[in-house]
Short mmCIF file of C-alpha atoms and ligand atoms in Angstrom, two decimals:
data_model
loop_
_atom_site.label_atom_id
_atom_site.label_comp_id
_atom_site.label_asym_id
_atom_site.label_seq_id
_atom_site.Cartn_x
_atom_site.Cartn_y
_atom_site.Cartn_z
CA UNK A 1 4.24 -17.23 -11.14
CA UNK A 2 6.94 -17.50 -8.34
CA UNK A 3 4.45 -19.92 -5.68
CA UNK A 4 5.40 -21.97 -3.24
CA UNK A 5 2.67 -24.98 -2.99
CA UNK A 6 0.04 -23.83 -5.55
CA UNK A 7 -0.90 -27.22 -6.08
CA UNK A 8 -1.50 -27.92 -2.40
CA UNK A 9 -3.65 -24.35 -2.02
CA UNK A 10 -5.59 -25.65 -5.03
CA UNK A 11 -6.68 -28.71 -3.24
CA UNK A 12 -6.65 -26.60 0.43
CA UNK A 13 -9.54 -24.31 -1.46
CA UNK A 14 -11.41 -27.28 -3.33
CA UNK A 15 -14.06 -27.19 0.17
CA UNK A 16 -15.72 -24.08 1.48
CA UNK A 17 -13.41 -22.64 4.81
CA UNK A 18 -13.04 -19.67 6.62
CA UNK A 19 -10.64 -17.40 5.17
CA UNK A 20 -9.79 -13.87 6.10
CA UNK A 21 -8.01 -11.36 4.05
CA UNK A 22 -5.63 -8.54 5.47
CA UNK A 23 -4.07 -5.81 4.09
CA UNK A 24 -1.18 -3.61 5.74
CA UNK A 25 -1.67 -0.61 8.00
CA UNK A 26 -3.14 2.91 6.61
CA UNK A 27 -3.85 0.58 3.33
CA UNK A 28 -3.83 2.38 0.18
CA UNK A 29 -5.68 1.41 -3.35
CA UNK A 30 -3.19 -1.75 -4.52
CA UNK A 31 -3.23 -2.89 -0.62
CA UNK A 32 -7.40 -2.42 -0.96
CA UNK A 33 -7.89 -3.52 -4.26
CA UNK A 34 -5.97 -6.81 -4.14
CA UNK A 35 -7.49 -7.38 -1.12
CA UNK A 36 -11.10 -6.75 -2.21
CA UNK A 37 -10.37 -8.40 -5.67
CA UNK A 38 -8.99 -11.95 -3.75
CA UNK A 39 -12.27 -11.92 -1.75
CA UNK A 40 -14.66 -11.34 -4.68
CA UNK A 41 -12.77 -14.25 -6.16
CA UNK A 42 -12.76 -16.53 -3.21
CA UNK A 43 -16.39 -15.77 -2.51
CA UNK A 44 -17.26 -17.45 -6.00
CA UNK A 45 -15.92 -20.52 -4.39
CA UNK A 46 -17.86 -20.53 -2.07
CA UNK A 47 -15.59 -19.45 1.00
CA UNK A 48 -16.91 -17.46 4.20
CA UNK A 49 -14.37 -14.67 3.70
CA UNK A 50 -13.62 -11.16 5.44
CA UNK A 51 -11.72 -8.68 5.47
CA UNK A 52 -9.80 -6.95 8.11
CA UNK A 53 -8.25 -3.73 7.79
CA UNK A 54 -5.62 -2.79 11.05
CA UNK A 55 -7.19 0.74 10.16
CA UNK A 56 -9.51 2.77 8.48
CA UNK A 57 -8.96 3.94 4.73
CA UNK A 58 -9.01 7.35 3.16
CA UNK A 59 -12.66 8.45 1.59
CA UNK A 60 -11.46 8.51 -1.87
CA UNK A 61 -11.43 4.81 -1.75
CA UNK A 62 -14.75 4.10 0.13
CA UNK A 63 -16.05 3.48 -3.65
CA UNK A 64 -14.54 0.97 -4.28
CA UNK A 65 -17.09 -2.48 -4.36
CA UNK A 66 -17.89 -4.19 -1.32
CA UNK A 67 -15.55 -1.81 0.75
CA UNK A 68 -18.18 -0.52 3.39
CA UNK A 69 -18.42 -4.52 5.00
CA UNK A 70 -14.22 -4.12 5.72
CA UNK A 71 -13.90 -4.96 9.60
CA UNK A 72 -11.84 -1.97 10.71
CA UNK A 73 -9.59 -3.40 13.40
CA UNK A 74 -8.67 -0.21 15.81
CA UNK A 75 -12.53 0.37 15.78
CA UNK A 76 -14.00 -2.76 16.10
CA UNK A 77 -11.45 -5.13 17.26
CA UNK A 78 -13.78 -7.99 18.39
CA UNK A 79 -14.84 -8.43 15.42
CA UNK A 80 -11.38 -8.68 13.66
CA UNK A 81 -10.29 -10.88 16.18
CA UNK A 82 -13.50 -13.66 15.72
CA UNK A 83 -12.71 -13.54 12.26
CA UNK A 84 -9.10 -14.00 12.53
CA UNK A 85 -9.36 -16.36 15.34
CA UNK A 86 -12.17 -18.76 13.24
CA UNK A 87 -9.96 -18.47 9.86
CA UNK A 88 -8.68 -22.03 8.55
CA UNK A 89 -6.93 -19.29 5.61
CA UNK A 90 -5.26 -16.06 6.46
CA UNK A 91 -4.17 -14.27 3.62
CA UNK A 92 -1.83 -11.12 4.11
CA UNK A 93 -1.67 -9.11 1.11
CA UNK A 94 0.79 -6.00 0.12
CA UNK A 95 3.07 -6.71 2.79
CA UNK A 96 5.57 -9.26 4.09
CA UNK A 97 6.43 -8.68 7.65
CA UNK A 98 3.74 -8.72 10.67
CA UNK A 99 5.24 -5.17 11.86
CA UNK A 100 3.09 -3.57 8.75
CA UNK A 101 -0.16 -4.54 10.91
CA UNK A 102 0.78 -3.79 14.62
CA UNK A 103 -2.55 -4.40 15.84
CA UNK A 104 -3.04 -7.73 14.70
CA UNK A 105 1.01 -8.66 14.95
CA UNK A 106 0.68 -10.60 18.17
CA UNK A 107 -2.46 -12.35 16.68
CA UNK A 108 -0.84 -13.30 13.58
CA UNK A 109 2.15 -14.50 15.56
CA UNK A 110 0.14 -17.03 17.83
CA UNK A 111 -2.70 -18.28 14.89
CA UNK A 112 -2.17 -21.54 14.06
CA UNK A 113 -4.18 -21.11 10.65
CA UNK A 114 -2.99 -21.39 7.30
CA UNK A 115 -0.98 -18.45 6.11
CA UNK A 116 -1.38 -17.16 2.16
CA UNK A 117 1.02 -14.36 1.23
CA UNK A 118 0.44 -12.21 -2.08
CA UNK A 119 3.46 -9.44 -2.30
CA UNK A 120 5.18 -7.53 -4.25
CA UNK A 121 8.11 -6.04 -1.18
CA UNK A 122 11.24 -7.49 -1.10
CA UNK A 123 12.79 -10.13 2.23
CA UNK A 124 9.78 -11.71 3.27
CA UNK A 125 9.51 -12.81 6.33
CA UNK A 126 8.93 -16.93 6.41
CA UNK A 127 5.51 -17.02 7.85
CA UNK A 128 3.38 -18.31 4.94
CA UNK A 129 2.89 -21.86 3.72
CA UNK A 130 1.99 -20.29 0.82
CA UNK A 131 3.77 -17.83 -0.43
CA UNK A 132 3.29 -15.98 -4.13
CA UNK A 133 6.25 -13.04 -3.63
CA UNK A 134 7.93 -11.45 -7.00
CA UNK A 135 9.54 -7.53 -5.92
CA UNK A 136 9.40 -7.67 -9.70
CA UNK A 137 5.56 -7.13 -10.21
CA UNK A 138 3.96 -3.90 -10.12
CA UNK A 139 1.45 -4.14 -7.53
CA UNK A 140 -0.13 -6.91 -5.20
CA UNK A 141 -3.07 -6.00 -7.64
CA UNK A 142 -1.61 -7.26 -10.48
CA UNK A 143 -0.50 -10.46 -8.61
CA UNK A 144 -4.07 -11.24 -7.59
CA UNK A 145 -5.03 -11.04 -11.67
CA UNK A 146 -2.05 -13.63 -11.77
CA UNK A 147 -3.13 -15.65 -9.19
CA UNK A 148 -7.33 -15.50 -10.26
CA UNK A 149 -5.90 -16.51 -13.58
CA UNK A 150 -4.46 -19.80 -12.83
CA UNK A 151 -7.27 -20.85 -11.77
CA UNK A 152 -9.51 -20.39 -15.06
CA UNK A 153 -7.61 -17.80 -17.12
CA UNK A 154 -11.10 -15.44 -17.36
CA UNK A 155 -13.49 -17.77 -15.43
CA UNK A 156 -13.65 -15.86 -12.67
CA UNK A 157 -13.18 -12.22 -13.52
CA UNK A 158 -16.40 -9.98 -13.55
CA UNK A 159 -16.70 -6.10 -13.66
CA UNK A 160 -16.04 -5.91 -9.60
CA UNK A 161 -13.03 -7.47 -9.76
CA UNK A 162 -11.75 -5.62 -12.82
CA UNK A 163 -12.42 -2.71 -11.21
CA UNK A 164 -10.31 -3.61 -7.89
CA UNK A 165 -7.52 -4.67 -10.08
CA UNK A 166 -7.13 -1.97 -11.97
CA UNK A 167 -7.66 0.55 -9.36
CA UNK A 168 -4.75 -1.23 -7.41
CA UNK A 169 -2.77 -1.58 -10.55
CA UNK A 170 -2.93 2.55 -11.38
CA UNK A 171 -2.26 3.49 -7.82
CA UNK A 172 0.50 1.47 -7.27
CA UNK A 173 2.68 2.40 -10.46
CA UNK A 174 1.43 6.15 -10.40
CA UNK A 175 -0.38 5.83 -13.13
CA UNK A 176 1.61 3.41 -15.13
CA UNK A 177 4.29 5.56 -15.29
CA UNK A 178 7.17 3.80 -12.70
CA UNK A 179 9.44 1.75 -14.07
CA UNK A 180 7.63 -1.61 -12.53
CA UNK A 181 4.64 -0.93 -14.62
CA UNK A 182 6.00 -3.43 -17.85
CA UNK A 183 4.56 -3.73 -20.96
CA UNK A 184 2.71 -7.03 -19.50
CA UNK A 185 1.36 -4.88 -16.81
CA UNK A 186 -0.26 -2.26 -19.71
CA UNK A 187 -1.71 -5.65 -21.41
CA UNK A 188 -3.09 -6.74 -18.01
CA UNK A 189 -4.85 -3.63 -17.79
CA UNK A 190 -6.32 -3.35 -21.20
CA UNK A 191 -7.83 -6.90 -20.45
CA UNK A 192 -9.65 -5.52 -17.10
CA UNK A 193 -10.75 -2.76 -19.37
CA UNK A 194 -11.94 -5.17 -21.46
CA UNK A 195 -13.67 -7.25 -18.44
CA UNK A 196 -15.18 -3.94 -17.60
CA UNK A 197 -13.13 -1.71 -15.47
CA UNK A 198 -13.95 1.83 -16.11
CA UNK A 199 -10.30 3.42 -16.64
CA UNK A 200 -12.35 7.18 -17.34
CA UNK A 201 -14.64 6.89 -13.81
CA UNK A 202 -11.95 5.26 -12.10
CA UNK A 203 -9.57 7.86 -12.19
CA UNK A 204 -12.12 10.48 -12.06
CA UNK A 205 -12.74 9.13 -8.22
CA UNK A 206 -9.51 8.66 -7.28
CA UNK A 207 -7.51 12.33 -8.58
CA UNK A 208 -10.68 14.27 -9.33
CA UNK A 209 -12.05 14.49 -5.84
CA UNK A 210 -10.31 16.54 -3.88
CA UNK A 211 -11.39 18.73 -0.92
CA UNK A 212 -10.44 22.10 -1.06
CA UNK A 213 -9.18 21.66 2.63
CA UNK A 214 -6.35 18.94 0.91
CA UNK A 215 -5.75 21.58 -1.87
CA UNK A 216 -5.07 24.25 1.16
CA UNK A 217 -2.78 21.08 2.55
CA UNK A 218 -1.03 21.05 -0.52
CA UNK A 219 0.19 24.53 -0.59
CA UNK A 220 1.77 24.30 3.15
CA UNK A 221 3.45 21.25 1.22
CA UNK A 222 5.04 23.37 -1.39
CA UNK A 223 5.41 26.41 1.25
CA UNK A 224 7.75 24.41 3.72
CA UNK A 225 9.69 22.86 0.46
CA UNK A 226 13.18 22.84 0.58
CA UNK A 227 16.05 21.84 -2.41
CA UNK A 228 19.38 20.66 -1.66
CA UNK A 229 20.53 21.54 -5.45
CA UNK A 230 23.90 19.68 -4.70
CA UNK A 231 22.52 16.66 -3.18
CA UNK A 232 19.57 16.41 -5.85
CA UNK A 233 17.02 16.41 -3.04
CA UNK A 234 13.91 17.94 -2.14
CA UNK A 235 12.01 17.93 0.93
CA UNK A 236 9.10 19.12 2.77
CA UNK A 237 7.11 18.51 5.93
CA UNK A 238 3.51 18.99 7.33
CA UNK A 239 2.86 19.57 10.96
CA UNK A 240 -0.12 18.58 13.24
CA UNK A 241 -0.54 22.05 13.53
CA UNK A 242 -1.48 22.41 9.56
CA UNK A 243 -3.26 19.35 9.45
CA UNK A 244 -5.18 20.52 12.14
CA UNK A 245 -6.13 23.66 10.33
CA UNK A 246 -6.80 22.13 7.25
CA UNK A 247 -9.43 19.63 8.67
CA UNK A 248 -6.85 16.84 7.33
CA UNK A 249 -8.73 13.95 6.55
CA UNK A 250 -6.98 10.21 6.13
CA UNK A 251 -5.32 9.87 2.68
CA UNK A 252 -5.14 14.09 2.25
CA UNK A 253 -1.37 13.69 1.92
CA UNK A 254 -1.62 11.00 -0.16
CA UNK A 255 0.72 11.79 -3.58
CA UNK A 256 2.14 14.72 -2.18
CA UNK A 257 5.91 13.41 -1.76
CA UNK A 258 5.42 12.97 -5.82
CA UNK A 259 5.49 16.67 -6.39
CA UNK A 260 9.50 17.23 -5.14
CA UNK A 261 10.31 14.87 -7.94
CA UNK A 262 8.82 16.84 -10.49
CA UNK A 263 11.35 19.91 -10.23
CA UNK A 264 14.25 19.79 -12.81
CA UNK A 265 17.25 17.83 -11.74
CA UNK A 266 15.71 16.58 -8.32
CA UNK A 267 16.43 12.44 -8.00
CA UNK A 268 14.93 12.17 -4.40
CA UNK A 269 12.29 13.43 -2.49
CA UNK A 270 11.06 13.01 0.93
CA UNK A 271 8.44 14.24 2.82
CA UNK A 272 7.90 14.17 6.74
CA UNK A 273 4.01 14.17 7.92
CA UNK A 274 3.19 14.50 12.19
CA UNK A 275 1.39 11.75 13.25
CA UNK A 276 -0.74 12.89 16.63
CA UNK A 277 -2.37 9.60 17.07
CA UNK A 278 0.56 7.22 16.80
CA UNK A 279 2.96 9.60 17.59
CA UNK A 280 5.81 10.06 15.47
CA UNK A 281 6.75 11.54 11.95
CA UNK A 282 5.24 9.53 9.24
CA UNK A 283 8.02 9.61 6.18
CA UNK A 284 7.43 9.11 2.17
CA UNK A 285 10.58 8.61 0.01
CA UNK A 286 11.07 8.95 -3.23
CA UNK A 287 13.47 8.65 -6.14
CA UNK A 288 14.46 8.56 -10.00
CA UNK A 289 17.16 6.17 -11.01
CA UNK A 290 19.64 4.26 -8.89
CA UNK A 291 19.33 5.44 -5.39
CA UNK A 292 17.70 2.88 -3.57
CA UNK A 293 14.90 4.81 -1.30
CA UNK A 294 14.07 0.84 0.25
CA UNK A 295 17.65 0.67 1.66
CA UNK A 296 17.65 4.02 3.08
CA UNK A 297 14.70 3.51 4.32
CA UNK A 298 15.84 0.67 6.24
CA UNK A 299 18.83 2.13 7.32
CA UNK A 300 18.16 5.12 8.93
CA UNK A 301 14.32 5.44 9.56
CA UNK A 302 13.20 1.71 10.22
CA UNK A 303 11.08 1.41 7.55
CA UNK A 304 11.16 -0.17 3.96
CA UNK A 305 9.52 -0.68 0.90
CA UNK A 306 10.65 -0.27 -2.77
CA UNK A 307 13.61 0.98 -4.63
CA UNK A 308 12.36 3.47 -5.74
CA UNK A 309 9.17 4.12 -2.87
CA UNK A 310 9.54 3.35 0.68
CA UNK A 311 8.55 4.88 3.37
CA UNK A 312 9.64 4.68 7.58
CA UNK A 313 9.41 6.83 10.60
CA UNK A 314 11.23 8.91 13.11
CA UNK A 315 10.38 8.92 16.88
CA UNK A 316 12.25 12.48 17.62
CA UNK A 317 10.44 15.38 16.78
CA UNK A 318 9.67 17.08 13.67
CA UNK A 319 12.63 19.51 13.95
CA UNK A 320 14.80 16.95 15.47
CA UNK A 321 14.06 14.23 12.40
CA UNK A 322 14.31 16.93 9.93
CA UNK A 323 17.86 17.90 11.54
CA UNK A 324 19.03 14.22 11.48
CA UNK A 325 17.70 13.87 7.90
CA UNK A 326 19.99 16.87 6.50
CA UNK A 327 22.87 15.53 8.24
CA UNK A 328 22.64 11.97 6.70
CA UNK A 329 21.85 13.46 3.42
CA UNK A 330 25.07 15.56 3.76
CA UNK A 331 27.30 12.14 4.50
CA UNK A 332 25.38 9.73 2.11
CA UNK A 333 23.46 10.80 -0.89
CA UNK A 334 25.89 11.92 -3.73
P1 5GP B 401 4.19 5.41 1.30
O1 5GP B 401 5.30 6.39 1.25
O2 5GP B 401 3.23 5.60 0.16
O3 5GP B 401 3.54 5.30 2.64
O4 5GP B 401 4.86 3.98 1.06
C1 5GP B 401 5.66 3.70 -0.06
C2 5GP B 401 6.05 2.24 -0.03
O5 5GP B 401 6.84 1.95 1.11
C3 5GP B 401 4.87 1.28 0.03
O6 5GP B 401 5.18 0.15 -0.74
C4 5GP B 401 4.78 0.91 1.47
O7 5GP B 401 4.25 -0.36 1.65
C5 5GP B 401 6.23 0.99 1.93
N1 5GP B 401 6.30 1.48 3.32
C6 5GP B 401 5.77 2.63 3.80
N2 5GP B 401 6.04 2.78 5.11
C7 5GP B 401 6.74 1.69 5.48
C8 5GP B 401 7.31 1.25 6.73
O8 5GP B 401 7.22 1.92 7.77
N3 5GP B 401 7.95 0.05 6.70
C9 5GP B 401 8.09 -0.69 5.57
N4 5GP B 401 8.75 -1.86 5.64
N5 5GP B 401 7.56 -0.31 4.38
C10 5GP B 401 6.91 0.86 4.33
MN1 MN B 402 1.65 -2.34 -3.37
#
């Protein structure tokens, strides 16, 4: 494990405090579950933890345990901000930089607490005293099995937490299948099996639950898909308009970038989603292989994430982003 003053945390946690546990924006099942998992854990020694989401989280992850106390920040933010304000520990969790919780950046910026970062993103920002950040792992989920570990190998694991784990751990590597999901990670997850994590139910709630209204989604998804044969790309896009429609839900279009990577001979995929309420296009990237989706990402649509997942955004409009995306495909992707 890759952690900067351990042995100092140890001894910081050896008291009951205050801590509070974040996750980043629109937080999806490794941001949730390693989030959940850390508090279950902390909560067995005795901390007054909670958890503060900058938003809310799609349905088919309101199962998950203890989920329904999460402070939800753009609807109560009083709340997040007594908890953040009294919190001796803040612990930020699938993220790296402030930016990925724009509610609570300025917050964050001024607290003078403690700050605990669990992450699997690459250049974190230098904000946390504590800092346990490997772009090698997985997921944040199976950090937090790291992390619970060294303090009492199976101690402290109970069905809950096996459950938040895993969940985290299947989301995040689409099933196991990505390239970051090692051998290691499989052997992690047969152990939360063992410690009681349901793989069967688990994945029945998270893939077997859709709405027919996301299923209707889906196919404007595939109707508005395009495939630059040349370039290896595929893309697609979903306006307000069809969201509206559709009754979209939070977390409908959730996966749905996956599918372009699925047709023969396509190594990137993108999709571009209408955001009403924060106004802009939300974008997913995806690849297979070499080209780095992180650093494109970065470059052109101020965003980020992972080789081979990262997402960003686009201020213009839907036609104008889509316009700007064919012509930097044309110049940059081989
Ligand atoms: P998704 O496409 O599922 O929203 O995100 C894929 C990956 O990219 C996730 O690891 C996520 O944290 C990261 N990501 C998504 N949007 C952004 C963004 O706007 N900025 C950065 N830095 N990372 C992002
Ligand atoms: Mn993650």
């Amino acid at each position: 494990m890759i952690f900067a003053n351990f042995e100092k945390l140890k001894n910081f946690l050896e008291t009951p405090i205050e801590i509070v546990i974040i996750p980043h924006q629109n937080p999806d099942g490794d941001a949730l579950g390693s989030t959940l998992a850390l508090q279950l854990f902390l909560n067995k020694l005795d901390h007054q933890t909670s958890i503060v989401s900058p938003n809310d989280f799609p349905d088919f992850l309101k199962w998950m345990p203890k989920s329904d106390e999460i402070i939800i920040a753009d609807k109560d933010f009083n709340s997040a901000y007594q908890a953040i304000n009294k919190a001796d520990l803040i612990c930020t969790l699938d993220f790296n930089h402030f930016s990925r919780t724009p509610i609570l950046s300025s917050l964050l910026q001024k607290s003078k607490s403690s700050f605990l970062m669990i992450d699997h993103h690459i250049s974190p920002d230098n904000y946390a005293e504590f800092q346990y950040s490997d772009e090698h792992m997985s997921s944040t989920c199976e950090m937090v099995y790291n992390f619970i570990s060294a303090f009492g190998e199976k101690k402290y694991f109970d069905k809950d937490i096996a459950t938040c784990i895993y969940t985290g751990m299947l989301t995040d590597t689409g099933s196991f299948k990505y390239e970051s999901a090692t051998s290691t990670s499989l052997r992690i997850a047969a152990e939360l099996i063992d410690l009681g994590a349901d793989k069967t139910d688990i994945h029945r709630k998270l893939f077997d639950n859709n709405s027919f209204d996301r299923f209707k989604l889906l196919s404007c998804c595939f109707k508005n898909l395009e495939v630059i044969e040349e370039k290896k790309t595929a893309f697609t896009f979903i306006s307000n308009e069809e969201k509206e429609k559709n009754n979209f839900k939070k977390g409908d279009t959730e996966g749905f970038v996956n599918y372009g990577l699925s047709i023969e001979n396509v190594h990137f995929s993108t999709i571009f989603i209408e955001n009403k309420e924060e106004q802009m296009v939300k974008i997913s990237f995806r690849s297979v292989g070499d080209f780095d989706v992180n650093q494109f990402a970065r470059k052109h649509f101020s965003g980020g994430g992972h080789k081979n997942a990262a997402g960003g955004k686009s201020l213009l409009s839907m036609e104008e982003t889509v316009k700007r995306f064919r012509e930097i495909i044309n110049i940059e992707h081989p």
